[in-house]
Coordinates of C-alpha atoms in Angstrom, one line a residue:
M718 CA -113.0 92.6 20.2
G719 CA -111.2 93.9 17.2
G720 CA -108.0 92.5 15.8
G721 CA -109.4 89.3 15.3
G722 CA -107.8 87.5 17.9
Q723 CA -108.1 83.7 18.5
Q724 CA -111.1 83.4 21.0
T725 CA -111.0 80.8 23.5
E726 CA -114.0 82.2 25.6
Q727 CA -116.9 84.7 25.0
G728 CA -117.3 87.8 26.9
E729 CA -117.8 91.7 26.8
P730 CA -115.0 93.9 27.6
G731 CA -115.1 95.2 30.8
S732 CA -116.8 92.1 32.1
G733 CA -113.9 90.8 34.2
K734 CA -114.5 87.6 32.1
A735 CA -111.3 86.5 30.0
A736 CA -112.3 86.9 26.3
G737 CA -109.7 85.9 23.9
V738 CA -106.0 85.5 23.4
Y739 CA -104.1 88.1 21.3
T740 CA -100.7 88.4 19.7
W741 CA -98.8 91.5 20.1
E742 CA -99.8 92.6 16.7
E743 CA -103.3 92.8 17.7
V744 CA -102.9 94.5 20.7
Q745 CA -100.9 97.3 19.2
K746 CA -103.7 98.0 16.9
H747 CA -105.7 99.3 20.1
S748 CA -103.5 102.6 20.6
S749 CA -105.7 105.3 19.5
R750 CA -106.9 108.0 22.0
T751 CA -110.5 106.3 21.8
D752 CA -109.4 102.6 21.7
Q753 CA -106.9 101.6 24.4
W754 CA -105.5 98.2 25.3
L755 CA -102.3 97.5 27.3
V756 CA -100.6 94.6 28.8
I757 CA -99.5 93.6 32.3
N758 CA -98.2 90.1 33.2
R759 CA -99.4 88.7 30.0
K760 CA -103.1 89.7 30.6
V761 CA -104.8 92.0 28.2
Y762 CA -106.7 95.0 29.5
N763 CA -109.1 97.5 27.9
I764 CA -108.6 100.6 29.5
T765 CA -110.4 102.8 26.9
Q766 CA -113.0 104.2 29.6
W767 CA -110.9 103.7 32.7
A768 CA -108.1 106.1 31.4
R769 CA -110.3 109.3 32.2
R770 CA -110.6 108.2 35.6
H771 CA -107.0 107.0 36.4
P772 CA -105.9 108.5 39.5
G773 CA -102.2 109.3 37.9
G774 CA -103.9 111.2 35.0
F775 CA -105.1 110.2 31.5
R776 CA -102.1 110.8 29.7
V777 CA -99.6 108.6 31.6
I778 CA -101.7 105.4 31.2
S779 CA -102.3 106.5 27.6
H780 CA -98.6 106.3 27.0
Y781 CA -98.7 102.4 27.4
S782 CA -101.5 101.6 25.3
G783 CA -100.9 99.0 22.8
V784 CA -97.8 97.7 24.7
D785 CA -96.4 95.8 27.6
A786 CA -96.9 97.9 30.9
T787 CA -95.8 95.6 33.7
E788 CA -92.8 97.3 34.6
A789 CA -94.4 100.7 34.7
F790 CA -97.3 98.9 36.7
A791 CA -95.0 97.9 39.3
A792 CA -92.7 100.7 39.6
F793 CA -95.8 103.2 40.3
H794 CA -98.1 101.4 42.5
P795 CA -96.7 100.3 46.2
D796 CA -99.8 98.0 46.9
L797 CA -100.3 95.8 43.9
K798 CA -102.7 93.7 45.3
L799 CA -105.1 96.8 45.8
V800 CA -104.8 97.9 42.3
Q801 CA -105.5 94.3 40.8
K802 CA -108.9 95.0 42.0
F803 CA -109.2 97.8 39.7
L804 CA -107.9 95.8 36.8
K805 CA -110.3 92.9 37.4
P806 CA -113.3 94.5 35.4
L807 CA -111.0 95.6 32.5
L808 CA -109.6 92.5 31.7
V809 CA -110.5 91.3 28.0
G810 CA -108.2 88.3 27.4
E811 CA -104.6 87.3 27.4
L812 CA -101.4 87.0 25.1
A813 CA -101.3 83.8 23.0
P814 CA -98.9 81.3 24.5
T815 CA -96.5 81.4 21.6
E816 CA -96.1 85.3 22.2
P817 CA -93.2 86.8 24.2
S818 CA -93.9 88.3 27.5
H819 CA -92.6 91.5 26.3
D820 CA -93.2 93.6 23.2
G821 CA -90.7 95.0 20.8
K822 CA -87.1 94.5 21.2
K823 CA -87.1 94.5 25.0
D824 CA -84.2 92.5 26.6
A825 CA -85.8 89.8 28.6
K826 CA -82.4 89.0 30.7
I827 CA -82.4 92.6 31.8
I828 CA -86.0 92.6 32.7
Q829 CA -85.6 89.5 34.8
D830 CA -82.4 90.7 36.5
F831 CA -84.1 93.9 37.2
N832 CA -87.3 92.5 38.8
H833 CA -85.0 90.0 41.0
L834 CA -83.5 93.3 42.3
R835 CA -86.8 94.8 43.1
E836 CA -87.8 91.6 44.9
Q837 CA -84.6 91.5 47.0
V838 CA -84.8 95.2 47.9
G839 CA -88.6 94.7 48.9
K840 CA -87.9 91.9 51.0
E841 CA -85.0 94.0 52.9
G842 CA -87.7 96.3 53.5
L843 CA -86.1 99.3 51.5
F844 CA -89.4 100.3 50.3
R845 CA -90.5 101.0 54.0
A846 CA -90.0 104.7 55.1
R847 CA -88.5 106.1 58.5
P848 CA -91.3 108.6 59.8
L849 CA -88.8 110.3 61.7
F850 CA -86.9 111.4 58.7
F851 CA -89.9 113.1 57.2
C852 CA -91.1 114.7 60.3
L853 CA -87.8 116.3 60.8
H854 CA -87.5 117.4 57.1
L855 CA -91.2 119.0 57.5
G856 CA -89.9 120.5 60.9
H857 CA -86.8 122.4 59.1
I858 CA -89.1 123.9 56.7
L859 CA -91.8 125.0 59.2
L860 CA -88.9 126.4 61.2
L861 CA -87.6 128.4 58.2
E862 CA -90.8 129.8 57.6
A863 CA -91.3 130.9 61.1
L864 CA -87.5 132.4 61.3
A865 CA -88.2 134.5 58.4
W866 CA -91.3 135.9 59.6
L867 CA -90.0 136.7 63.1
M868 CA -86.8 138.3 61.9
V869 CA -88.8 140.8 59.8
S870 CA -91.4 141.3 62.7
Y871 CA -89.0 142.0 65.3
W872 CA -85.8 143.7 63.7
G873 CA -87.7 145.5 60.9
T874 CA -87.9 145.4 57.0
S875 CA -84.5 147.0 56.1
W876 CA -83.3 145.6 52.6
T877 CA -81.0 143.5 54.5
L878 CA -83.2 141.6 56.8
T879 CA -85.8 141.6 53.4
L880 CA -83.1 139.9 51.6
L881 CA -82.4 137.5 54.4
C882 CA -86.1 136.7 54.9
A883 CA -86.4 135.8 51.1
L884 CA -83.4 133.5 51.2
L885 CA -84.9 131.6 54.2
L886 CA -88.3 131.5 52.6
G887 CA -86.9 130.5 49.3
T888 CA -84.8 127.5 51.1
A889 CA -88.1 126.5 52.8
Q890 CA -90.1 126.6 49.5
S891 CA -87.1 124.7 47.8
Q892 CA -87.1 122.0 50.5
A893 CA -90.9 121.8 50.7
G894 CA -90.8 121.1 47.0
W895 CA -88.7 118.0 47.6
L896 CA -90.9 116.8 50.4
Q897 CA -94.1 117.3 48.3
H898 CA -92.3 115.2 45.8
D899 CA -92.1 112.1 48.5
F900 CA -95.7 112.3 49.2
G901 CA -96.7 112.6 45.7
H902 CA -94.8 109.2 44.9
L903 CA -96.4 107.6 47.7
S904 CA -93.1 106.8 49.4
V905 CA -93.8 107.8 53.0
F906 CA -96.8 106.3 54.5
R907 CA -98.3 102.7 53.7
K908 CA -101.7 103.7 53.1
S909 CA -102.1 106.0 49.7
K910 CA -104.7 108.1 51.2
W911 CA -102.6 109.4 53.8
N912 CA -99.7 110.2 51.2
H913 CA -102.3 112.2 49.0
L914 CA -103.6 114.2 52.0
V915 CA -100.2 115.3 53.5
H916 CA -99.2 115.9 49.7
K917 CA -102.1 118.3 49.3
F918 CA -101.1 120.3 52.6
V919 CA -97.3 120.4 51.4
M920 CA -97.9 121.4 47.9
G921 CA -101.0 123.4 48.2
H922 CA -100.5 125.4 51.6
L923 CA -96.7 125.4 52.1
K924 CA -96.0 125.8 48.3
G925 CA -99.2 127.5 46.6
A926 CA -99.6 125.2 43.7
S927 CA -101.8 122.0 42.7
A928 CA -101.0 118.5 43.9
N929 CA -103.0 116.9 41.2
W930 CA -101.5 119.3 38.5
W931 CA -98.0 118.1 39.6
N932 CA -99.2 114.3 39.7
H933 CA -100.5 114.2 36.1
R934 CA -97.3 115.9 34.7
H935 CA -94.6 114.4 36.9
F936 CA -95.8 110.8 36.3
Q937 CA -95.6 111.3 32.8
H938 CA -92.0 112.2 33.0
H939 CA -91.3 109.1 35.0
A940 CA -93.2 107.0 32.8
K941 CA -91.5 108.1 29.7
P942 CA -88.2 110.3 30.7
N943 CA -86.9 112.4 28.1
I944 CA -88.9 111.0 25.4
L945 CA -90.3 113.5 22.8
K946 CA -94.0 114.2 22.5
K947 CA -94.8 112.0 25.9
D948 CA -92.5 113.5 28.7
P949 CA -93.8 117.2 29.5
D950 CA -90.3 118.5 30.6
V951 CA -89.0 118.1 27.3
N952 CA -92.0 119.9 25.7
M953 CA -90.2 123.2 25.3
L954 CA -92.9 124.9 23.3
H955 CA -90.5 126.2 20.6
V956 CA -88.3 128.3 23.1
F957 CA -85.6 125.7 23.2
V958 CA -84.5 122.7 21.0
L959 CA -83.0 119.4 23.0
G960 CA -80.9 116.5 22.3
N961 CA -79.5 115.4 18.8
T962 CA -82.9 114.6 17.0
Q963 CA -84.9 117.3 17.5
P964 CA -82.5 120.2 16.4
V965 CA -81.8 118.8 13.3
E966 CA -85.7 118.2 12.8
Y967 CA -86.4 122.0 13.4
G968 CA -83.5 123.0 11.4
S969 CA -84.1 120.9 8.4
K970 CA -87.6 122.3 8.3
K971 CA -86.2 125.8 8.6
M972 CA -88.1 126.2 11.9
N973 CA -86.5 129.4 13.4
Y974 CA -89.2 130.6 16.2
L975 CA -85.9 131.8 18.2
P976 CA -82.3 131.8 17.5
Y977 CA -81.6 128.4 18.9
N978 CA -77.8 128.7 18.6
H979 CA -77.6 131.1 21.2
Q980 CA -80.2 129.2 23.5
H981 CA -77.4 128.3 26.0
R982 CA -77.0 132.0 26.6
Y983 CA -80.9 133.2 26.9
F984 CA -81.5 130.0 29.0
F985 CA -80.3 132.2 32.0
L986 CA -83.0 134.8 31.2
V987 CA -86.1 132.9 30.6
G988 CA -85.3 129.3 32.0
P989 CA -84.5 129.3 35.8
P990 CA -85.9 132.6 36.4
L991 CA -89.3 132.2 34.8
L992 CA -90.3 128.6 35.3
M993 CA -92.0 128.7 38.4
P994 CA -93.1 132.4 38.9
V995 CA -94.7 132.4 35.6
Y996 CA -95.2 129.3 33.3
F997 CA -95.7 126.9 36.4
Q998 CA -98.2 129.5 37.7
I999 CA -100.2 129.8 34.5
Q1000 CA -100.3 126.0 34.2
I1001 CA -101.5 125.3 37.7
M1002 CA -104.4 127.7 37.1
K1003 CA -105.6 126.2 33.9
G1004 CA -105.2 122.8 35.1
I1005 CA -107.4 123.4 38.3
I1006 CA -110.1 125.3 36.0
S1007 CA -109.8 122.9 33.3
Q1008 CA -110.3 119.8 35.6
R1009 CA -112.8 121.8 38.1
D1010 CA -110.5 120.7 40.8
W1011 CA -112.0 123.0 43.6
G1012 CA -110.4 120.8 46.4
D1013 CA -106.9 121.8 45.3
L1014 CA -107.9 125.4 44.6
V1015 CA -108.9 125.6 48.2
W1016 CA -105.5 124.3 49.3
Y1017 CA -103.8 126.7 46.4
L1018 CA -105.6 129.9 47.9
S1019 CA -104.9 128.8 51.7
Y1020 CA -101.0 129.5 50.7
Y1021 CA -101.9 133.0 49.5
I1022 CA -103.9 133.7 52.5
R1023 CA -101.5 132.9 54.8
F1024 CA -98.7 134.7 53.0
F1025 CA -100.7 137.9 52.6
S1026 CA -101.9 137.9 56.3
C1027 CA -98.4 137.4 57.6
Y1028 CA -96.6 140.0 55.4
T1029 CA -98.9 142.6 54.2
P1030 CA -98.8 144.4 57.8
L1031 CA -95.2 144.7 57.3
Y1032 CA -94.8 145.3 53.6
G1033 CA -98.2 146.3 52.3
F1034 CA -99.8 144.4 49.5
L1035 CA -97.6 145.3 46.8
G1036 CA -94.6 144.9 48.7
S1037 CA -95.7 141.4 49.5
V1038 CA -96.5 140.6 46.0
A1039 CA -92.7 141.6 45.5
L1040 CA -91.3 139.6 48.3
M1041 CA -93.3 136.5 46.8
T1042 CA -92.4 137.0 43.3
F1043 CA -88.5 137.1 44.4
V1044 CA -89.2 134.0 46.7
R1045 CA -90.6 132.1 43.7
F1046 CA -87.4 133.5 41.6
L1047 CA -85.2 131.8 44.1
D1048 CA -87.0 128.5 44.5
S1049 CA -87.2 128.3 40.5
Q1050 CA -83.3 128.7 40.2
C1051 CA -82.8 125.7 42.3
F1052 CA -85.5 123.5 41.0
V1053 CA -84.5 123.9 37.5
W1054 CA -80.7 123.5 38.0
V1055 CA -81.5 120.5 40.2
T1056 CA -84.0 118.8 38.0
Q1057 CA -82.2 119.6 34.6
M1058 CA -78.8 118.4 35.6
N1059 CA -80.0 114.7 35.7
H1060 CA -82.0 115.0 32.7
L1061 CA -81.0 117.7 30.1
P1062 CA -77.4 116.4 29.1
K1063 CA -79.1 112.6 28.6
E1064 CA -80.2 111.2 25.4
I1065 CA -83.7 113.0 24.4
E1066 CA -85.3 110.8 21.6
Y1067 CA -88.7 109.8 20.3
E1068 CA -90.3 106.4 22.0
R1069 CA -88.0 103.4 21.4
H1070 CA -90.1 100.9 23.5
Q1071 CA -87.2 99.9 25.8
D1072 CA -87.2 97.9 28.9
W1073 CA -87.6 100.0 32.3
L1074 CA -83.8 99.9 33.3
T1075 CA -82.5 100.8 29.7
M1076 CA -85.1 103.5 29.4
Q1077 CA -84.2 105.2 32.7
L1078 CA -80.6 104.9 32.8
K1079 CA -80.7 106.6 29.2
A1080 CA -82.5 109.4 30.5
T1081 CA -80.8 110.0 34.0
C1082 CA -77.5 110.3 35.7
N1083 CA -76.5 110.9 39.2
I1084 CA -74.8 113.6 41.2
K1085 CA -72.0 112.4 43.8
Q1086 CA -73.3 111.9 47.3
S1087 CA -72.4 114.3 50.1
S1088 CA -74.6 115.7 53.0
F1089 CA -75.3 118.8 51.4
N1090 CA -76.0 117.3 48.2
D1091 CA -78.4 115.2 49.7
W1092 CA -80.0 117.9 51.4
F1093 CA -79.9 120.6 48.4
C1094 CA -81.3 118.2 45.8
G1095 CA -83.6 116.4 48.2
H1096 CA -81.8 113.2 47.2
L1097 CA -82.4 113.7 43.9
N1098 CA -78.7 113.3 43.3
F1099 CA -79.9 109.8 43.3
Q1100 CA -81.9 110.6 40.1
I1101 CA -81.1 106.9 38.7
E1102 CA -82.3 104.9 41.9
H1103 CA -85.5 107.5 42.3
H1104 CA -86.4 106.8 38.5
L1105 CA -86.1 102.9 38.8
F1106 CA -87.7 102.9 42.2
P1107 CA -90.1 105.9 42.4
T1108 CA -92.0 104.6 45.6
M1109 CA -89.1 104.1 47.4
P1110 CA -88.3 106.4 50.3
R1111 CA -85.5 108.6 49.8
H1112 CA -83.3 107.8 52.6
N1113 CA -83.0 104.3 51.3
Y1114 CA -81.3 105.4 47.6
H1115 CA -77.9 105.1 48.7
L1116 CA -78.3 101.3 50.2
V1117 CA -79.7 100.1 46.7
A1118 CA -77.5 102.2 44.6
P1119 CA -74.5 100.0 44.8
R1120 CA -76.5 97.1 43.5
V1121 CA -77.9 99.1 40.8
R1122 CA -74.5 100.0 39.5
A1123 CA -73.4 96.6 39.5
L1124 CA -76.4 95.3 37.7
C1125 CA -75.6 98.0 34.8
E1126 CA -72.1 97.1 34.4
K1127 CA -73.3 93.3 34.4
H1128 CA -75.2 94.5 31.3
G1129 CA -73.3 97.3 29.9
I1130 CA -75.5 100.0 30.6
L1131 CA -73.7 103.3 31.3
Y1132 CA -74.4 104.3 34.9
E1133 CA -73.4 108.1 35.1
M1134 CA -72.1 109.8 38.1
K1135 CA -71.2 113.6 38.1
T1136 CA -69.9 116.3 40.4
L1137 CA -72.5 119.0 41.3
W1138 CA -70.6 121.6 39.4
R1139 CA -70.4 119.3 36.3
G1140 CA -73.9 118.4 36.2
M1141 CA -74.8 122.1 36.1
A1142 CA -72.3 123.1 33.6
D1143 CA -73.4 120.2 31.3
V1144 CA -77.0 121.8 31.2
V1145 CA -75.5 124.6 29.4
S1146 CA -73.0 122.6 27.3
S1147 CA -76.0 120.4 25.9
L1148 CA -78.0 123.4 25.1
K1149 CA -75.1 124.6 23.1
T1150 CA -74.3 121.5 21.4
S1151 CA -78.3 121.1 20.2
G1152 CA -78.3 124.7 19.3
E1153 CA -75.1 124.1 17.0
L1154 CA -76.9 121.1 15.6
W1155 CA -79.8 123.3 14.7
M1156 CA -78.0 126.0 13.1
D1157 CA -75.8 123.4 10.9
A1158 CA -79.2 121.9 9.7
Y1159 CA -80.8 125.3 9.1
L1160 CA -78.0 126.2 6.9
H1161 CA -76.9 123.2 5.2
K1162 CA -80.2 120.8 5.1

C-alpha cells in the first residue's frame, strides 16, 4: 500500500474494499505523476489509473493528489451520488480516527460554515436552472448572427455595413462564449449528458472551438485559481510576470525575456488582440490533435463550413478570412478584459492548500451589478459566487451573493466589489506594479 499505513483489512488498490487507515503524512507521499491518492470525506482513493480517464481532464484531478479534495469534489459535481459510483473501485482505505478531516492549515470552522451555506442554497433550489432564461439567451445570439448576415446580403458590403456586421458577429461570439461556459459547468440541465451535448454545439458550431479543450483548461483554473504552475490562466509563457512573487523570482534570476517593466504598455498589443485569434486557436488545434478528439474536430469544422458558406459569396475567401479574424479580435477584447479584471489584480501565489472559500476569495473579486454588466459579463461580474458555486445557474448568483458576503465578513475574509471601469483599470495597474517589482529585483538582487 505504500507509506506503511496501519492496516485494518487486507485488500488491493482498486478492489473497492477498504484496505487500511492512513495518516495525512502517508497520503501526502502519493502525490507524484505515477502514484496519486486523494481524500474525499475522509475516504482515501487511489486515482493513479483513473486520472487519465477523468472527464474533467488529467491535470485538474492531479492537482489534488496527496491532499483533501472534498470541497472541490462537491463544487464540480452536480450529481454526487452518481459520481460516488466511480469512486467505489478506487477506494483503498480511510483516514485514521486521530487524523483531522482536513489537511494543512485549513480552517475547519470556515469549511463547516461554507458547507452549511451550500446545503441551504441547495434546499432552496438555487442550483436549479430556469430553461427559459437560457433559451432566450441562445435566441438572441442566433438573432444577432442572422441580422449580421441579412444586413450585408440585402444592403451590400460597404465598409460601414461590414463594420456593423462585424460588431454584431463579435457581440454574438462574446455572448456565445458566456453561454458555452454555462453548459460547460453543467449548470443548465439536470442530466450531464445534455449539458455536454449543447456545450459542444455552442462551443464548436457557434464559436469554432473545442469543448473538451475548454473543459480541461478551465476546470484547472477553477480548482486552483491564480496558483502558479497549476492555473493555466496565469501561465504567461514568459510574456508577462504576475503578482508579487513571480516578478521577484524572475528579476532575482536575471530573467529578461521581455522588458517586463513595460508590460502594462505592451499588454494592449499582445494581450486582448491576440489571445483568441492566435494563441487559443493554436492551443485548440494542438489539443484536438494530441487527444485525437475527432468528435470535437467535426464540431470545430462545422463552424468554418457555416461561416465560409455564408460570407464567401459576399466577400470572397480572403475577405471572409479577414472578416472572421476581425470578429475574433473583437471577441478577444471582450473576453480578456472581462475575465482578467476579476483575477489579475488579485493574489497570485504558489500553492498554499487553503480551504475552498479562502482560496477562491483571494483570487477573485466582483464587479457591481447592473443590467448592462450582467449581460456584458455573462453574469461573471459575480465572479466570487461563480467560483464558489461553479454549477449554480448564473441567474441565481445575485440571490446567494448577500449570504456569501455575510459569511466572508464573519470570518474576516475580503469580499471585494468594484465598478466595471475600476476593474479594467486595475488590470493595467497590477501589470505595472508587477513590472516594477521585476525591475527592482533585476537591478538590486
